[in-house]
Tab-separated table of C-alpha atoms and ligand atoms in Angstrom:
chain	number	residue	atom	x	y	z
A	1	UNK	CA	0.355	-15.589	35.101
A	2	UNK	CA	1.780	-13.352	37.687
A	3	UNK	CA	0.079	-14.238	41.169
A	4	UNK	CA	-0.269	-17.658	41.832
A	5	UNK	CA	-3.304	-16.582	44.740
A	6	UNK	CA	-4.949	-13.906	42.628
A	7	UNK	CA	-8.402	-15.400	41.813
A	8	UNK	CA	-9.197	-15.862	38.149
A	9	UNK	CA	-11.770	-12.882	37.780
A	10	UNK	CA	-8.960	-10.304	39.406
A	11	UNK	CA	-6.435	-11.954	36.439
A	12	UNK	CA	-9.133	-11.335	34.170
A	13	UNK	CA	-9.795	-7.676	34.953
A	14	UNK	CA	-5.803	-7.206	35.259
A	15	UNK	CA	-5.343	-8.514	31.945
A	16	UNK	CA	-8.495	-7.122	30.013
A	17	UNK	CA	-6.926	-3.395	31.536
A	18	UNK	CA	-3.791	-3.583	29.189
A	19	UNK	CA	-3.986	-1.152	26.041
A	20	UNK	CA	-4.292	-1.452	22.713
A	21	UNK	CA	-1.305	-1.006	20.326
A	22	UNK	CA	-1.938	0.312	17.630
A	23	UNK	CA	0.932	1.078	14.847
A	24	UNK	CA	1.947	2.527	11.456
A	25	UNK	CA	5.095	4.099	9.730
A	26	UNK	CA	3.951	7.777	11.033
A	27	UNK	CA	0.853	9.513	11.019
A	28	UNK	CA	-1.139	7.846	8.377
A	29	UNK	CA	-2.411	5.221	11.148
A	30	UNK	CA	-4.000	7.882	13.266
A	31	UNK	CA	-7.423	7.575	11.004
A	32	UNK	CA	-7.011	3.969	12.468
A	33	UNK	CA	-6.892	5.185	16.185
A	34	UNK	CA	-9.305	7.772	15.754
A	35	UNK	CA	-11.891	5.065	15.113
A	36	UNK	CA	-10.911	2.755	17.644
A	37	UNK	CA	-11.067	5.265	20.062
A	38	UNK	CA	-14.338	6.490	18.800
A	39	UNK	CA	-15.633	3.347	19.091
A	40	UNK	CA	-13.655	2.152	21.853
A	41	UNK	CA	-13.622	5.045	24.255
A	42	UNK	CA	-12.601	2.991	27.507
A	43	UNK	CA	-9.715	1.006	26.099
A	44	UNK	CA	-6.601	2.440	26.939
A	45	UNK	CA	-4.450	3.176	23.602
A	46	UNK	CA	-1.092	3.024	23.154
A	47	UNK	CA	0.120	4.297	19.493
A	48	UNK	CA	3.351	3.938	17.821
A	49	UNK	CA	4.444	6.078	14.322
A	50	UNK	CA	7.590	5.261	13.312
A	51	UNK	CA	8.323	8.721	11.975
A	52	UNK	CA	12.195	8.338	11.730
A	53	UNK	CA	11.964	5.238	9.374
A	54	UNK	CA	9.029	6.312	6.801
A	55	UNK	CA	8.155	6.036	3.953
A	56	UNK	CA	7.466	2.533	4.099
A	57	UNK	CA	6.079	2.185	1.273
A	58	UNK	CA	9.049	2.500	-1.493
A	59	UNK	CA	11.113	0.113	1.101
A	60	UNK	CA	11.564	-3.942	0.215
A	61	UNK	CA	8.907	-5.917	2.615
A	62	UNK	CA	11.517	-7.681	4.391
A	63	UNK	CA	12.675	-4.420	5.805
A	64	UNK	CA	9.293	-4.062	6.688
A	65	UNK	CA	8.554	-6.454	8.177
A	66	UNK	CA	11.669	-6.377	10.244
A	67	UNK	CA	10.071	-3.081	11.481
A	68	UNK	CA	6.916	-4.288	12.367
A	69	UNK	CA	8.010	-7.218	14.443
A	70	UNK	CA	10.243	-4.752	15.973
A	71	UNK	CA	7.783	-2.419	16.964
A	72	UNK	CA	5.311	-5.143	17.852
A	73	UNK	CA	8.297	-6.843	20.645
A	74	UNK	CA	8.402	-2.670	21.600
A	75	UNK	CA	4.550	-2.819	22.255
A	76	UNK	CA	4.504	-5.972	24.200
A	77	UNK	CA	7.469	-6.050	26.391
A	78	UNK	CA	7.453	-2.239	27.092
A	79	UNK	CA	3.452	-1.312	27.081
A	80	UNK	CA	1.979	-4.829	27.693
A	81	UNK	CA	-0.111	-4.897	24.951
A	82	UNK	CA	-2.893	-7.088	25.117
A	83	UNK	CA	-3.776	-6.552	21.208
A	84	UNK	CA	-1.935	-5.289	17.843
A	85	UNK	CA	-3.265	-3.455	15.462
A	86	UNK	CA	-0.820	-2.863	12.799
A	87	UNK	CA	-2.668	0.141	11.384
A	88	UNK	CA	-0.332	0.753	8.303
A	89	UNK	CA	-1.528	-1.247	4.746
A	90	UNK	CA	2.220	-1.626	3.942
A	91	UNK	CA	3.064	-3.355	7.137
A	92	UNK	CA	0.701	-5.454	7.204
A	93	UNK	CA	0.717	-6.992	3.967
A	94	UNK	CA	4.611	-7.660	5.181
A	95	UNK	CA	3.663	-9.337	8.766
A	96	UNK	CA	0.245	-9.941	9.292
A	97	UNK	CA	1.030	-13.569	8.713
A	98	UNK	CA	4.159	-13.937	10.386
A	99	UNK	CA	2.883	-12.032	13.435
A	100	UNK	CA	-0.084	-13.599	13.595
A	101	UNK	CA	1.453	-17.200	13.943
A	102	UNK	CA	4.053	-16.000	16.456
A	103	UNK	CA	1.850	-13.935	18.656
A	104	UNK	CA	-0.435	-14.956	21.726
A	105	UNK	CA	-2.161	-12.020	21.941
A	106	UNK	CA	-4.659	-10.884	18.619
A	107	UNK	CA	-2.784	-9.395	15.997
A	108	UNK	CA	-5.453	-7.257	13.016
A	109	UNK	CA	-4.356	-5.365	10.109
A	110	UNK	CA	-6.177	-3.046	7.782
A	111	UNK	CA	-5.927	-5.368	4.629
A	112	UNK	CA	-9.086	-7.713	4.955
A	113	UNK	CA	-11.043	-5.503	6.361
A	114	UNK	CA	-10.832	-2.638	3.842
A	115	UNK	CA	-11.212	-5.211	1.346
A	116	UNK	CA	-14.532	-6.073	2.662
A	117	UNK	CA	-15.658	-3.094	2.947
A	118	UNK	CA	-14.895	-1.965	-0.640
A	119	UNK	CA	-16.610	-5.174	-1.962
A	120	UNK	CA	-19.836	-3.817	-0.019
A	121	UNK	CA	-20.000	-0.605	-1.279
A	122	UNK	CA	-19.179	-1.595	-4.984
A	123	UNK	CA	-22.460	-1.802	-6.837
A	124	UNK	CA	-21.212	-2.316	-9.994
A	125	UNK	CA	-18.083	-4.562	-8.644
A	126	UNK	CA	-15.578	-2.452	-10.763
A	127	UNK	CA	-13.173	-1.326	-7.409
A	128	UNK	CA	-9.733	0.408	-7.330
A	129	UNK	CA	-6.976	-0.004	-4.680
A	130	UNK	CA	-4.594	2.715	-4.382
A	131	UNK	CA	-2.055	2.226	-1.985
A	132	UNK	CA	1.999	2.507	-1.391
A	133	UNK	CA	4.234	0.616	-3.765
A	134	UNK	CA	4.989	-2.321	-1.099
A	135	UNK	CA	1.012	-2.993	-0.664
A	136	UNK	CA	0.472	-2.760	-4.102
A	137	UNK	CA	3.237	-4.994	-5.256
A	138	UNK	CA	2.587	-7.614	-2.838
A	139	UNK	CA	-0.551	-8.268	-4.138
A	140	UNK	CA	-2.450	-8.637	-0.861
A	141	UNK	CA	-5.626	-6.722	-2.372
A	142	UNK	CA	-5.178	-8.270	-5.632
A	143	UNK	CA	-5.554	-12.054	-3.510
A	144	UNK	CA	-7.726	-10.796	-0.307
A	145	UNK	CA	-10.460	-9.434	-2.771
A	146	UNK	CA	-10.375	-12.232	-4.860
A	147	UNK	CA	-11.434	-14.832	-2.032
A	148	UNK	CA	-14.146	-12.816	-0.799
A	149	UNK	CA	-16.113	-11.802	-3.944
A	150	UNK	CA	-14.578	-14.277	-6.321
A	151	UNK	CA	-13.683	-13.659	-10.058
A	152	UNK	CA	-16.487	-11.587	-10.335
A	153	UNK	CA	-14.925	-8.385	-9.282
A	154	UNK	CA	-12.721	-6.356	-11.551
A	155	UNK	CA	-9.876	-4.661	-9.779
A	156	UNK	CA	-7.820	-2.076	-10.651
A	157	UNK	CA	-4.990	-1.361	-8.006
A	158	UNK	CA	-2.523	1.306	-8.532
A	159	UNK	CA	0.499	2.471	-6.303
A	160	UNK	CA	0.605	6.320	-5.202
A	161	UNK	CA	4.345	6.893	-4.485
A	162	UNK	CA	4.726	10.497	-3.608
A	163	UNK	CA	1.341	11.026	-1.533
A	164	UNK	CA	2.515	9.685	2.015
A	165	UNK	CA	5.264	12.693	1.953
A	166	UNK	CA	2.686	15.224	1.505
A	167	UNK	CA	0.285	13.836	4.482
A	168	UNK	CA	3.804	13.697	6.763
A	169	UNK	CA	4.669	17.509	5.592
A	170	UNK	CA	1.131	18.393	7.301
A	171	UNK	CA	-0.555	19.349	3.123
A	172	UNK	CA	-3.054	17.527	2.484
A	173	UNK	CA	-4.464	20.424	-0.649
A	174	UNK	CA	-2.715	22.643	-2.974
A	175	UNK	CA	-1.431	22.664	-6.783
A	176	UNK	CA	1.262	20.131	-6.224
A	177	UNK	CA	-0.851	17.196	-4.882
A	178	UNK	CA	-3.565	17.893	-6.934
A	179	UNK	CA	-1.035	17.772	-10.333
A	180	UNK	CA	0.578	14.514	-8.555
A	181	UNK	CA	-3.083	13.408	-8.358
A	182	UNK	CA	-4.172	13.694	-11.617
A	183	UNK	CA	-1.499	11.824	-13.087
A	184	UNK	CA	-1.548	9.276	-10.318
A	185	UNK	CA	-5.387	8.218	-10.278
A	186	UNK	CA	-5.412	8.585	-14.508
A	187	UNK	CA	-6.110	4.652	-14.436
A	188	UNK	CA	-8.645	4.836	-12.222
A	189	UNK	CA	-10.605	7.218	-13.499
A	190	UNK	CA	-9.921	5.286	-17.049
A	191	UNK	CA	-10.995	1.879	-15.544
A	192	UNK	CA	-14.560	3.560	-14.718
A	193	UNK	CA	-14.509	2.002	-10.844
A	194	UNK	CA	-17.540	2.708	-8.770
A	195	UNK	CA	-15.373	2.591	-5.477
A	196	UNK	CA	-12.054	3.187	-4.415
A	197	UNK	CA	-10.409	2.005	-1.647
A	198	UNK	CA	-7.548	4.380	0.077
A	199	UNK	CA	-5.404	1.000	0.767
A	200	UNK	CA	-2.331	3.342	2.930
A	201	UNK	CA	-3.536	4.744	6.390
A	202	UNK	CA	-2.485	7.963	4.918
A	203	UNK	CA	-4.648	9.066	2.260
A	204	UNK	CA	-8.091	9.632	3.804
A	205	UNK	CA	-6.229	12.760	4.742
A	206	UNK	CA	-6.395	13.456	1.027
A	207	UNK	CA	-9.640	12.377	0.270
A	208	UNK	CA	-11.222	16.162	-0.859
A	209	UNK	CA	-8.041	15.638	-3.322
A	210	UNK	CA	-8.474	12.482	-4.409
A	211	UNK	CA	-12.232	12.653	-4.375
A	212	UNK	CA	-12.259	15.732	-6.586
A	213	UNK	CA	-10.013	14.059	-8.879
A	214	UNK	CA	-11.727	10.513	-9.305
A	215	UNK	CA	-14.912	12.161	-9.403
A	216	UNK	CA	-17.788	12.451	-7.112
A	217	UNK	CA	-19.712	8.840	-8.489
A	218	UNK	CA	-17.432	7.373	-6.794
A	219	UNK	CA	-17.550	5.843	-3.437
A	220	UNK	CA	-14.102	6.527	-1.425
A	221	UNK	CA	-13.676	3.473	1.143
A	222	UNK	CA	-11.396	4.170	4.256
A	223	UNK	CA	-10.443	0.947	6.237
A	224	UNK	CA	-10.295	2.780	9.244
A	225	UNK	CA	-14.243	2.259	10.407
A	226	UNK	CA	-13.770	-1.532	9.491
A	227	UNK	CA	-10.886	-1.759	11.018
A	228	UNK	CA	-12.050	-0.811	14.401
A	229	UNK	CA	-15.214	-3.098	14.409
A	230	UNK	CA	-12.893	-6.083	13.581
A	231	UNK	CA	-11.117	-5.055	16.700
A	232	UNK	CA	-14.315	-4.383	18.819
A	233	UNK	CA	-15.114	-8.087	17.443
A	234	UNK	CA	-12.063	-9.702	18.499
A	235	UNK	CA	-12.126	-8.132	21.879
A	236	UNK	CA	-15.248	-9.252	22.716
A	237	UNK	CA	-14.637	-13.205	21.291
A	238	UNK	CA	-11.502	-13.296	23.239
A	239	UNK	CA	-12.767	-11.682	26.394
A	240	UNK	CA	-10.547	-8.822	26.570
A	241	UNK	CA	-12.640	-6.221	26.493
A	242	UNK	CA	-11.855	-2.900	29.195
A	243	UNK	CA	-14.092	-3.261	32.147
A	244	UNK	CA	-13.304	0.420	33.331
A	245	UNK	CA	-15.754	2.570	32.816
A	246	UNK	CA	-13.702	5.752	32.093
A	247	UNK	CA	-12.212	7.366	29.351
A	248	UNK	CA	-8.992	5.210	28.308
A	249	UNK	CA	-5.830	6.788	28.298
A	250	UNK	CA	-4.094	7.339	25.232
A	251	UNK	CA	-0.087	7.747	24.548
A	252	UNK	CA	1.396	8.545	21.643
A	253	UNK	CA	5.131	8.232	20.555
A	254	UNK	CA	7.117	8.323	17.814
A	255	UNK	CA	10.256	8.160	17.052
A	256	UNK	CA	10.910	11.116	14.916
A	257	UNK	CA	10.972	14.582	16.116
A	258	UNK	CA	8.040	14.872	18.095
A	259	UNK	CA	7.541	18.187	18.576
A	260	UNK	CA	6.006	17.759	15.281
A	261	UNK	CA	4.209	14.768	15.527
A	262	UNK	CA	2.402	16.447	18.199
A	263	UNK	CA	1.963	19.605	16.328
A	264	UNK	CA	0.735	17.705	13.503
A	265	UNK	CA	-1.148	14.685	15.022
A	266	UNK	CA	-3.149	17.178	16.750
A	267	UNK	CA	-4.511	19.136	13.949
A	268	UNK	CA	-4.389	15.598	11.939
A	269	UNK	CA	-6.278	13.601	14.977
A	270	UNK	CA	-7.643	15.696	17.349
A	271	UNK	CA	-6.916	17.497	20.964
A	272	UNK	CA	-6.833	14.541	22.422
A	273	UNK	CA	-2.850	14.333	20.858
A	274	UNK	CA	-1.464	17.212	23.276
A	275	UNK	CA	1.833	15.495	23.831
A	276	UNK	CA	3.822	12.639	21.805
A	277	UNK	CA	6.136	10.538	23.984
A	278	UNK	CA	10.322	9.853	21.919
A	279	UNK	CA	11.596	6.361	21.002
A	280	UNK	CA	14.756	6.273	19.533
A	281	UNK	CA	16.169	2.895	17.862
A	282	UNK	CA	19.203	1.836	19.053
A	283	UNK	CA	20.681	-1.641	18.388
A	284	UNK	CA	18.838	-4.021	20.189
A	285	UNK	CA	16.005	-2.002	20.842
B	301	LIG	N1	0.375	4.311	6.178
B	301	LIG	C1	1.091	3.275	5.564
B	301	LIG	C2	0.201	2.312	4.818
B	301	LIG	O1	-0.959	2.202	5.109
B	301	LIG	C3	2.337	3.480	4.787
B	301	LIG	C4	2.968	4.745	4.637
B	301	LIG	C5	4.411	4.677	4.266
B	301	LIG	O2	4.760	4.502	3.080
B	301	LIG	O3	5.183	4.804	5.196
B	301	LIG	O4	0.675	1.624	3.946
């Protein structure tokens, strides 16, 4: 509390003005902000891709999760964050918990609610995961599927090592990724799944690829949507929903070269990325 004579509605608006931070290991959690923002247009978004320090995925979840606290301390103390949304699969299935306990302010990830939305569009409840070796290995779909549509489900989850350096090189098609994808996504065309969800923030920039290669039956399940209603959700239950009435503003950093992530994000997310703000880790920072 800053003011001791502010009245409590002029705290409230204060606080309900802070942005969202939103957060992933590049620019695989820009499907993530494109939906908040989509459905979210007023909030003020502030989003982080840790360029310099992907892949993620092939990296032990400790390391991770060092990251992702990290980034999250970077958020709040720096861009007052009054939400996090750690918009990488990887990530989260490395601090979701932890951040969630130590945090005051809501903390979502990408895990739960991809898994719900997969169980939805599964008519046949035969559902593959694909996602980086860290989210795969944890086992987070394997456990966060299993509690919400029981034993009933069979689930094949397979890592894609290989197709998060391709979406970060800015190809998302060609003879390369489509080989890699074929021998990749053998298992889940074999295990005869009715819907696949793309468990890294990455892929749905490879869905023609990996669509073409499962096959068109089935249903390909981006947690991005789901992602930003549980976020709309949370807003709303915890009163800290924007009460501006403009379009939010949006900054975008990374701390890679960011000539590129602009050059990139832009074609990747829109022209609302003209310009990507540089954070360089330092000790202690
Ligand atoms: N986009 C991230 C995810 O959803 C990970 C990408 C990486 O390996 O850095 O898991």
């Amino acid at each position: 509390m800053r003011v001791s004579n502010e009245s409590p509605l002029l705290l409230k608006i204060v606080s309900n003005q802070r942005p969202i931070g939103i957060f992933d290991s590049g620019f695989g959690g820009l499907t993530v902000a494109r939906a908040v923002i989509d459905l979210l247009p007023e909030e003020d978004v502030v989003y982080f891709g840790d360029t310099a320090r992907y892949p993620y995925g092939p990296q032990p979840l400790e390391q991770v999760r060092e990251y992702a606290e990290q980034i999250t301390n970077l958020l709040i103390s720096k861009h007052d964050v009054k939400m996090v949304v750690i918009a990488c699969n990887t990530a989260a299935a490395a601090a979701l918990g932890s951040l969630g306990e130590a945090l005051e302010i809501p903390v979502v990830g990408v895990i739960e609610p991809g898994a719900q939305a997969v169980i939805e569009v599964s008519r046949r409840k035969r559902i593959g995961v694909i996602g980086t070796v860290g989210t795969i290995s944890s086992g987070a779909y394997q456990k966060t599927i299993e509690e919400i549509a029981g034993i009933n489900a069979e689930v094949t989850c397979i890592p894609c090592p290989g197709f998060v350096e391709f979406v970060e090189r800015g190809e998302s098609s060609g003879e390369q990724i489509q080989i890699l994808a074929q021998r990749l996504l053998a298992p889940i065309v074999e295990a005869d799944v009715d819907a696949l969800l793309l468990g890294c923030t990455h892929y749905p920039y490879l869905a023609r690829t990996i669509g073409s290669t499962v096959g068109e039956s089935v249903v390909l399940v981006s947690s991005a949507d789901e992602t930003a209603f549980a976020v709309a959700k949370i807003l709303k239950e915890t009163n800290l929903e924007t009460s501006q009435r403009k379009l939010g503003n949006r900054t975008f950093i990374s701390t890679g070269d960011v000539s590129w992530f602009a050059e990139l994000g832009q074609r990747l997310f829109g022209p609302e990325l003209e310009s990507a703000e540089s954070h360089e880790w330092s000790t202690g920072s």
